[in-house]
């Protein structure tokens, strides 16, 4: 999952399969629970302003994890989800 966070830092809009604790790390519009939902979310991304979405994704990631390594907040979030 660290690679997903790193991708977000570059402006990539991730589509992440929902798992226990995923909502602690990713915005609801990044999560999907079924193949149909994945297709729908991808279609929404294609239909939208991808440049603006990319910049917003990057800004969200930087605001959430900062410009430095995201490892420590990620581990803390996972520990909370697993307890």
Tab-separated table of C-alpha atoms in Angstrom:
chain	number	residue	atom	x	y	z
A	1	UNK	CA	0.000	0.000	0.000
A	2	UNK	CA	2.938	2.345	0.421
A	3	UNK	CA	3.344	2.346	-3.354
A	4	UNK	CA	-0.288	3.501	-3.674
A	5	UNK	CA	0.404	6.411	-1.323
A	6	UNK	CA	3.557	7.272	-3.256
A	7	UNK	CA	1.582	7.197	-6.501
A	8	UNK	CA	-0.980	9.545	-4.958
A	9	UNK	CA	1.853	11.928	-4.085
A	10	UNK	CA	2.601	12.164	-7.811
A	11	UNK	CA	-1.052	12.838	-8.654
A	12	UNK	CA	-2.244	9.361	-9.597
A	13	UNK	CA	-5.868	8.695	-8.690
A	14	UNK	CA	-5.919	5.215	-7.143
A	15	UNK	CA	-8.752	2.749	-7.293
A	16	UNK	CA	-8.277	0.497	-4.277
A	17	UNK	CA	-10.154	-2.678	-3.386
A	18	UNK	CA	-11.901	-2.073	-0.069
A	19	UNK	CA	-10.325	-3.900	2.876
A	20	UNK	CA	-10.621	-3.483	6.636
A	21	UNK	CA	-8.937	-0.168	7.420
A	22	UNK	CA	-8.758	1.080	3.824
A	23	UNK	CA	-11.151	3.924	4.613
A	24	UNK	CA	-8.614	5.165	7.166
A	25	UNK	CA	-6.057	5.677	4.384
A	26	UNK	CA	-8.037	6.457	1.249
A	27	UNK	CA	-10.919	8.765	0.345
A	28	UNK	CA	-14.261	7.063	-0.357
A	29	UNK	CA	-13.998	7.873	-4.081
A	30	UNK	CA	-10.796	5.791	-4.235
A	31	UNK	CA	-12.402	2.611	-2.875
A	32	UNK	CA	-14.466	-0.085	-4.569
A	33	UNK	CA	-16.131	-3.259	-3.294
A	34	UNK	CA	-17.093	-5.049	-6.506
A	35	UNK	CA	-16.029	-5.302	-10.143
A	36	UNK	CA	-19.074	-3.250	-11.130
A	37	UNK	CA	-18.162	-0.478	-8.716
A	38	UNK	CA	-14.584	-0.493	-10.047
A	39	UNK	CA	-15.865	-0.054	-13.610
A	40	UNK	CA	-18.211	2.747	-12.493
A	41	UNK	CA	-15.451	4.594	-10.613
A	42	UNK	CA	-13.093	4.254	-13.571
A	43	UNK	CA	-15.798	5.637	-15.863
A	44	UNK	CA	-16.310	8.588	-13.508
A	45	UNK	CA	-12.575	9.259	-13.593
A	46	UNK	CA	-12.495	9.099	-17.412
A	47	UNK	CA	-15.477	11.439	-17.727
A	48	UNK	CA	-14.113	14.001	-15.282
A	49	UNK	CA	-11.416	16.642	-15.521
A	50	UNK	CA	-8.448	14.304	-15.082
A	51	UNK	CA	-5.876	17.094	-14.668
A	52	UNK	CA	-7.875	18.775	-11.906
A	53	UNK	CA	-8.543	15.368	-10.324
A	54	UNK	CA	-4.853	14.529	-10.415
A	55	UNK	CA	-3.916	17.806	-8.735
A	56	UNK	CA	-6.647	17.335	-6.111
A	57	UNK	CA	-5.468	13.783	-5.406
A	58	UNK	CA	-1.898	14.988	-4.936
A	59	UNK	CA	-3.001	17.838	-2.675
A	60	UNK	CA	-5.097	15.426	-0.571
A	61	UNK	CA	-2.161	13.025	-0.224
A	62	UNK	CA	0.287	15.783	0.699
A	63	UNK	CA	-2.200	17.191	3.235
A	64	UNK	CA	-2.735	13.713	4.724
A	65	UNK	CA	0.831	12.418	4.801
A	66	UNK	CA	3.053	15.430	4.175
A	67	UNK	CA	5.802	15.701	1.616
A	68	UNK	CA	8.059	13.248	3.429
A	69	UNK	CA	7.866	9.475	3.705
A	70	UNK	CA	4.376	8.219	4.505
A	71	UNK	CA	5.457	5.038	6.279
A	72	UNK	CA	4.884	6.011	9.924
A	73	UNK	CA	1.287	7.313	9.562
A	74	UNK	CA	0.495	4.304	7.386
A	75	UNK	CA	1.685	1.837	10.058
A	76	UNK	CA	-0.224	3.714	12.779
A	77	UNK	CA	-3.405	3.532	10.735
A	78	UNK	CA	-2.967	-0.188	10.101
A	79	UNK	CA	-2.336	-0.848	13.776
A	80	UNK	CA	-5.561	0.962	14.697
A	81	UNK	CA	-7.511	-1.001	12.074
A	82	UNK	CA	-6.187	-4.335	13.298
A	83	UNK	CA	-6.929	-3.791	16.987
